[in-house]
Amino acid sequence: MLLKPYRETLALPGIKSLLAVATLARIPIAAGAVVLTLHVVTDLDRGYGAAGLVGAALTVGGSVGAPVMGRLIDRRGLRPVLVLTTVAEVIFWTVAQALPYWPLLVVALFGGFLALPAFSVARQSIAALTPEAQRLPAFALDSITTEISFMAGPALGAYIATAHGGRPAMLAIAAGILVSGLGLWLLNPPIRADHEAPIEAGERIARRTWLRPRLVAILAVTLAATLVLSGTDVTIVAVLRENGELSYAGFVMSLWAFYSLLGGFAYGTMHRRLPAVVLLTPMAILTVAVALGASHWWLLAALLIPCGALCAPTITASADAVSRMTPAAARGEAMGLHNSSLTVGVALGGPLAGLAADTISPAWGFIAVGGVGTLIALAVIPAELLHRRTRLEDPTLKEPALTDPALTEPSLAVPAQAAADQPFADDALASGTAGPAEAFPSPAGRP
């Protein structure tokens, strides 16, 4: 019975191949940060601060580019965007390895902006391939395979960079991106379900009809989750170095990733969804408590169990919520915003934890990132409680139709009957309610 949700999900057409290709495609992307850092430090003879600036430029470019690429996918389809980003990123990694520091810093912005959207494409395709009842285990599998990619990618990238040099490692990433883009292009996973309007129909949804406060709250929760995760990464290293136990860092971080894998697997078997903020809150609070185990590596590893087990479930819940809060015609842009939230959280968490570790003590890194995560969760909880109370008091309450001609771009408004057929069911954090399969039925006669 425990594996039944996963067996049923993996039996759906296209899911196995999508997860396999997406996992492999993410490995060179995951290796990029560590390879770029080692290249700047070793080949360009710069410090870690300079390497951090290049990484930040890549992150900023990616954060801005992800929703833009997602919007292009919504408008033009998947394959043109895959060609554009694959060619652009191969050129970036090929050219970047030969550039001096300052040109590299500038080019990194463009490299991030035109990055291959393997993460958001996988989640967008999962939403198209899975019915509402099986979407949670599908996103759980996506989180698990993402963990695997991030366990393999940085380790492989670091090995190539240390054994052969940063420049060969960057060329290896270029080759990996080329293979990844080609694999996704050949697979061409669907980004719209069969019952949803195809891209050729030209359906346009005004951003203000779906980018609402509750979706912004989900994006804030997503950002907070990865802020806590990346800050914890840095703090583990800082604490163990302070204790003279740095040799245990790899083992402790591997255990932490394993806890996340187990948590994601368990969450995918649940029949009832939990709001992302409900998962973020204990994860952030328990991260603060990890500071109590800073004196010994084994105590640190033990205290990381509960907060680590909530990592993958929180990301899973946020992706699932975003997929159900947005219509198919805007899902690519929404998943791009979700990916940007993940990226910005990662970019902020490390410096925040490092600042706390440097100015107070290493253990305060846990308190800093866990505290910020808790504050964001406390800011989101009242809005979620108000929404749930409103739904209970008035179950018939509906949001404006997403295809209302008054809210749709004027030149592409759909008929009034289509608007009547597609009520907006903004229920992403409520359990057991209708998702896109029910909330956005294909109007009769639409191809």
XYZ file of C-alpha atoms in Angstrom:
447
model
C 0.000 0.000 0.000
C 2.885 2.385 0.745
C 4.205 2.201 -2.807
C 0.792 2.197 -4.488
C 0.689 5.982 -5.213
C 4.109 5.770 -6.850
C 3.265 2.654 -8.862
C 0.103 4.304 -10.173
C 1.939 7.528 -10.999
C 4.830 5.807 -12.755
C 2.309 3.796 -14.785
C 1.026 7.009 -16.390
C 2.243 7.490 -19.979
C 5.325 9.650 -20.243
C 6.149 9.998 -16.542
C 9.048 7.524 -16.400
C 10.806 8.956 -19.436
C 10.247 12.535 -18.231
C 11.753 11.844 -14.793
C 14.700 9.943 -16.284
C 15.583 12.630 -18.838
C 14.995 15.485 -16.367
C 17.235 13.857 -13.748
C 20.103 13.480 -16.208
C 19.530 16.963 -17.646
C 19.812 18.555 -14.209
C 23.200 17.017 -13.381
C 25.368 19.413 -15.478
C 23.229 22.341 -14.311
C 23.738 21.337 -10.675
C 27.493 21.100 -11.261
C 27.704 24.642 -12.618
C 28.059 26.564 -9.336
C 30.904 24.535 -7.869
C 32.782 24.377 -11.190
C 32.468 28.125 -11.689
C 33.722 28.731 -8.144
C 36.738 26.474 -8.578
C 37.523 28.045 -11.963
C 37.550 31.582 -10.532
C 39.612 30.564 -7.496
C 42.142 28.297 -9.206
C 42.377 29.274 -12.877
C 41.788 33.024 -12.443
C 43.545 33.197 -9.056
C 40.767 35.164 -7.397
C 39.268 34.828 -3.936
C 36.047 33.159 -2.872
C 34.372 36.574 -2.651
C 35.069 37.187 -6.325
C 33.781 33.705 -7.124
C 30.657 34.490 -5.140
C 30.033 37.584 -7.265
C 30.156 35.520 -10.459
C 27.795 32.991 -8.906
C 25.495 35.841 -7.850
C 25.499 37.235 -11.400
C 24.544 33.805 -12.753
C 21.798 33.571 -10.112
C 20.389 37.035 -10.827
C 20.299 36.287 -14.549
C 18.564 32.979 -13.928
C 16.010 34.521 -11.554
C 15.003 37.104 -14.153
C 15.187 34.705 -17.088
C 13.159 31.775 -15.686
C 9.714 33.451 -15.869
C 10.604 35.029 -19.219
C 11.507 31.626 -20.667
C 8.359 30.194 -19.106
C 6.241 32.860 -20.788
C 7.915 32.085 -24.118
C 7.036 28.414 -23.628
C 3.415 29.400 -22.964
C 3.350 31.485 -26.158
C 5.622 29.613 -28.586
C 5.876 26.070 -27.296
C 8.669 24.052 -25.698
C 10.997 23.167 -28.563
C 11.864 26.717 -29.758
C 12.813 27.664 -26.187
C 14.894 24.507 -25.769
C 16.821 25.338 -28.952
C 17.381 28.942 -27.839
C 18.532 28.126 -24.298
C 20.613 25.079 -25.228
C 22.573 26.964 -27.886
C 22.974 30.027 -25.652
C 24.168 28.055 -22.624
C 26.593 25.916 -24.636
C 28.070 29.129 -26.043
C 28.268 30.617 -22.529
C 30.193 27.724 -20.969
C 32.441 27.387 -24.029
C 33.334 31.086 -24.076
C 33.357 31.654 -20.297
C 36.253 29.291 -19.667
C 38.531 31.528 -21.786
C 37.441 34.911 -20.387
C 39.264 37.009 -17.781
C 37.422 37.787 -14.561
C 35.533 41.020 -15.314
C 34.157 39.985 -18.714
C 33.173 36.673 -17.114
C 31.213 38.557 -14.447
C 29.210 40.388 -17.120
C 28.682 37.369 -19.374
C 27.436 35.326 -16.382
C 24.345 37.535 -16.244
C 23.411 36.570 -19.791
C 24.363 32.943 -19.207
C 21.959 32.778 -16.290
C 19.191 34.588 -18.157
C 19.275 32.085 -21.031
C 19.819 28.987 -18.872
C 18.233 25.715 -19.962
C 14.889 25.557 -18.051
C 15.148 21.864 -17.163
C 13.717 22.288 -13.647
C 10.618 24.304 -14.508
C 9.942 22.332 -17.705
C 9.890 19.074 -15.750
C 7.365 20.470 -13.258
C 5.239 22.011 -15.984
C 5.153 18.695 -17.822
C 4.272 16.804 -14.647
C 1.249 19.079 -14.226
C 0.208 18.292 -17.809
C 0.793 14.528 -17.587
C -0.831 13.782 -14.229
C -4.439 14.045 -13.083
C -5.161 15.890 -9.853
C -5.230 12.770 -7.681
C -1.736 11.671 -8.724
C 0.042 14.999 -8.937
C 1.344 14.961 -5.365
C 3.339 11.709 -5.700
C 4.542 12.901 -9.112
C 5.952 16.111 -7.642
C 7.420 14.084 -4.778
C 9.257 11.943 -7.325
C 10.451 15.135 -8.993
C 11.848 16.406 -5.682
C 13.564 13.077 -5.014
C 15.188 12.987 -8.446
C 16.246 16.620 -8.020
C 18.018 15.640 -4.791
C 19.777 12.868 -6.710
C 20.887 15.336 -9.384
C 22.298 17.696 -6.763
C 24.077 14.864 -5.027
C 25.709 13.723 -8.281
C 26.273 17.002 -10.146
C 28.445 19.003 -7.713
C 30.480 15.918 -6.775
C 31.150 15.091 -10.434
C 31.915 18.715 -11.283
C 34.305 19.085 -8.336
C 36.089 15.875 -9.314
C 36.653 17.003 -12.918
C 37.719 20.492 -11.835
C 40.208 19.261 -9.237
C 41.577 16.402 -11.340
C 41.761 18.129 -14.727
C 41.224 21.836 -14.075
C 38.384 24.341 -14.119
C 38.470 24.988 -17.864
C 38.027 21.317 -18.891
C 35.236 21.066 -16.311
C 33.439 24.050 -17.879
C 33.757 22.483 -21.327
C 32.375 19.248 -19.863
C 29.366 21.200 -18.589
C 28.885 22.670 -22.076
C 28.841 19.143 -23.492
C 26.441 18.013 -20.769
C 24.072 20.911 -21.456
C 24.119 20.081 -25.167
C 23.177 16.469 -24.461
C 20.546 17.576 -21.925
C 18.910 20.046 -24.295
C 18.932 17.513 -27.109
C 17.401 14.884 -24.842
C 14.571 17.199 -23.781
C 14.045 18.285 -27.405
C 13.749 14.685 -28.582
C 11.465 13.755 -25.685
C 9.360 16.906 -26.196
C 7.219 16.316 -23.086
C 3.713 17.803 -23.213
C 3.184 21.115 -21.432
C -0.603 21.063 -21.794
C -2.936 18.229 -20.842
C -5.209 16.697 -23.480
C -8.258 18.493 -22.081
C -6.495 21.875 -22.023
C -6.396 24.349 -24.906
C -3.298 23.794 -27.059
C -0.761 26.551 -27.611
C -1.959 26.884 -31.203
C -5.324 28.122 -29.897
C -3.599 31.354 -28.899
C -5.290 31.564 -25.504
C -3.896 34.424 -23.403
C -4.537 34.904 -19.706
C -3.959 38.290 -18.101
C -1.302 38.004 -15.419
C -3.414 39.808 -12.800
C -6.012 37.027 -12.916
C -3.636 34.403 -11.541
C -0.695 36.256 -9.946
C -2.665 36.943 -6.788
C -1.626 37.447 -3.158
C -2.000 33.762 -2.288
C 0.279 32.732 -5.136
C 2.783 35.384 -4.053
C 2.591 33.877 -0.557
C 3.437 30.437 -1.982
C 6.415 31.926 -3.797
C 7.544 33.536 -0.527
C 7.305 30.165 1.221
C 9.339 28.605 -1.595
C 12.014 31.277 -1.253
C 12.109 30.805 2.523
C 12.506 27.047 2.175
C 15.575 27.230 -0.041
C 16.986 30.095 2.023
C 16.911 27.775 5.026
C 18.398 24.913 3.005
C 21.322 26.830 1.495
C 22.047 28.551 4.793
C 22.110 25.206 6.546
C 24.632 23.932 3.991
C 27.030 26.779 4.775
C 26.495 26.545 8.529
C 27.217 22.808 8.670
C 30.621 23.440 7.120
C 31.305 26.437 9.384
C 30.360 24.567 12.570
C 32.378 21.474 11.761
C 35.372 23.569 10.787
C 35.155 25.437 14.092
C 35.081 22.099 15.949
C 37.998 20.641 14.012
C 35.646 18.034 12.531
C 35.628 19.277 8.943
C 36.398 15.764 7.678
C 32.852 14.774 8.696
C 31.222 17.549 6.613
C 30.581 15.396 3.538
C 29.118 12.592 5.638
C 26.819 14.896 7.635
C 25.582 16.661 4.484
C 24.966 13.320 2.765
C 22.896 12.213 5.758
C 20.954 15.454 5.600
C 20.201 14.911 1.899
C 19.156 11.339 2.703
C 16.728 12.613 5.361
C 15.209 14.872 2.705
C 14.857 11.971 0.297
C 13.043 9.899 2.914
C 10.777 12.811 3.829
C 9.901 13.460 0.201
C 9.153 9.781 -0.351
C 6.876 9.637 2.703
C 5.046 12.825 1.760
C 4.290 11.479 -1.701
C 2.354 8.562 -0.171
C -0.018 10.826 1.766
C -3.635 11.047 0.667
C -4.157 14.508 2.144
C -2.230 17.542 1.018
C -0.604 19.826 3.556
C -0.187 23.536 2.820
C 3.419 24.439 2.090
C 3.468 26.931 4.967
C 2.441 24.178 7.397
C 5.574 22.257 6.366
C 7.861 25.299 6.278
C 7.023 26.420 9.817
C 8.336 23.355 11.703
C 11.241 23.027 9.257
C 12.394 26.566 10.039
C 11.852 26.265 13.796
C 13.658 22.915 13.964
C 16.544 24.426 11.974
C 16.977 26.979 14.776
C 17.102 24.071 17.235
C 19.974 22.447 15.300
C 22.243 25.103 16.852
C 21.991 23.104 20.091
C 23.987 20.296 18.467
C 26.910 22.421 17.312
C 29.389 20.847 19.732
C 29.625 17.379 18.106
C 29.198 16.153 14.518
C 27.049 13.178 15.537
C 24.689 15.381 17.574
C 24.462 17.778 14.635
C 23.595 14.901 12.310
C 20.898 13.692 14.720
C 19.257 17.113 15.123
C 19.169 17.557 11.357
C 16.814 14.573 10.977
C 13.430 16.298 11.543
C 14.155 19.518 9.629
C 15.917 17.577 6.874
C 12.923 15.282 6.474
C 10.731 18.329 5.798
C 12.930 19.787 3.017
C 11.674 17.849 0.001
C 8.022 17.836 1.206
C 8.024 21.640 1.467
C 9.355 22.064 -2.076
C 6.929 19.404 -3.317
C 3.956 21.122 -1.695
C 4.910 24.497 -3.138
C 5.304 23.158 -6.692
C 2.018 21.276 -6.399
C 0.268 24.426 -5.161
C 1.611 26.599 -7.980
C 0.556 24.028 -10.584
C -3.013 24.045 -9.252
C -3.319 27.810 -8.755
C -2.524 28.715 -12.358
C -4.293 27.985 -15.652
C -2.538 25.992 -18.363
C -1.988 29.059 -20.554
C 0.160 30.672 -17.834
C 1.674 27.586 -16.230
C 5.087 28.013 -17.832
C 5.489 31.551 -16.496
C 4.189 30.483 -13.077
C 6.651 27.594 -12.884
C 9.364 30.012 -13.979
C 8.461 32.264 -11.039
C 8.560 29.228 -8.769
C 12.023 28.375 -10.068
C 13.115 31.992 -9.524
C 11.925 31.796 -5.917
C 13.980 28.653 -5.404
C 17.033 30.320 -6.937
C 16.745 33.581 -4.987
C 16.344 31.652 -1.742
C 19.525 29.708 -2.446
C 21.368 32.938 -3.276
C 20.278 34.660 -0.044
C 20.648 31.789 2.406
C 24.384 31.253 2.101
C 25.445 34.894 2.644
C 22.972 35.300 5.526
C 24.297 32.226 7.312
C 27.892 33.221 6.576
C 27.351 36.723 7.985
C 25.873 35.307 11.201
C 28.695 32.768 11.491
C 31.386 35.425 10.984
C 29.936 38.117 13.241
C 28.620 36.017 16.151
C 29.517 32.320 15.968
C 29.126 29.465 13.441
C 26.076 27.991 15.211
C 24.222 31.269 14.742
C 23.960 30.487 11.059
C 21.211 27.986 11.931
C 19.446 30.582 14.068
C 19.664 33.271 11.377
C 18.237 31.282 8.449
C 15.773 29.369 10.618
C 14.602 32.627 12.171
C 14.038 34.318 8.808
C 12.182 31.243 7.573
C 9.982 31.296 10.678
C 9.196 35.006 10.235
C 8.143 34.456 6.615
C 5.956 31.532 7.679
C 4.315 33.625 10.421
C 3.621 36.365 7.872
C 1.912 33.898 5.512
C -0.122 31.890 8.052
C -2.771 34.591 8.797
C -3.589 34.985 5.101
C -3.959 31.225 4.731
C -6.193 30.975 7.808
C -8.350 33.844 6.528
C -8.718 32.169 3.137
C -9.703 28.830 4.668
C -12.199 30.500 7.003
C -13.757 32.348 4.064
C -14.071 29.119 2.093
C -15.757 27.398 5.052
C -18.213 30.242 5.578
C -19.116 30.468 1.877
C -18.342 27.207 -0.005
C -19.913 28.652 -3.171
C -17.422 31.512 -3.292
C -15.640 31.630 -6.639
C -12.932 33.814 -8.084
C -13.482 35.718 -11.363
C -13.319 33.512 -14.420
C -9.841 33.378 -15.884
C -11.167 33.735 -19.372
C -13.532 36.619 -18.635
C -13.114 38.939 -21.664
C -12.723 41.851 -19.271
C -9.628 40.234 -17.779
C -8.182 38.666 -20.908
C -5.944 40.498 -23.335
C -8.416 42.364 -25.623
C -7.315 40.954 -28.959
C -7.422 37.397 -27.741
C -10.569 37.256 -25.629
C -12.389 33.955 -25.770
C -16.140 33.590 -26.186
C -18.357 34.241 -23.201
C -19.476 30.628 -23.150
C -15.848 29.533 -22.707
C -15.548 31.933 -19.801
C -18.619 30.432 -18.197
C -17.222 26.950 -18.643
C -13.929 27.735 -16.919
C -14.467 29.072 -13.369
C -11.308 29.812 -11.433
C -10.845 27.346 -8.602
C -8.155 29.010 -6.488
C -7.820 26.209 -3.969
C -4.181 25.254 -4.138
C -3.698 24.855 -0.407
C -6.987 23.211 0.407
C -7.058 19.439 0.344
C -9.344 17.304 -1.708
C -10.558 20.068 -4.004
C -10.727 20.395 -7.741
C -7.519 21.027 -9.642
C -6.892 22.158 -13.198
C -8.428 19.011 -14.621
C -11.760 20.071 -13.114
C -11.300 23.838 -12.833
C -10.289 24.400 -16.455
C -12.251 21.945 -18.594
C -11.784 22.217 -22.315
C -14.852 23.950 -23.796
C -16.890 21.900 -26.182
C -15.650 22.056 -29.704
C -12.154 23.330 -28.855
C -9.449 21.280 -30.656
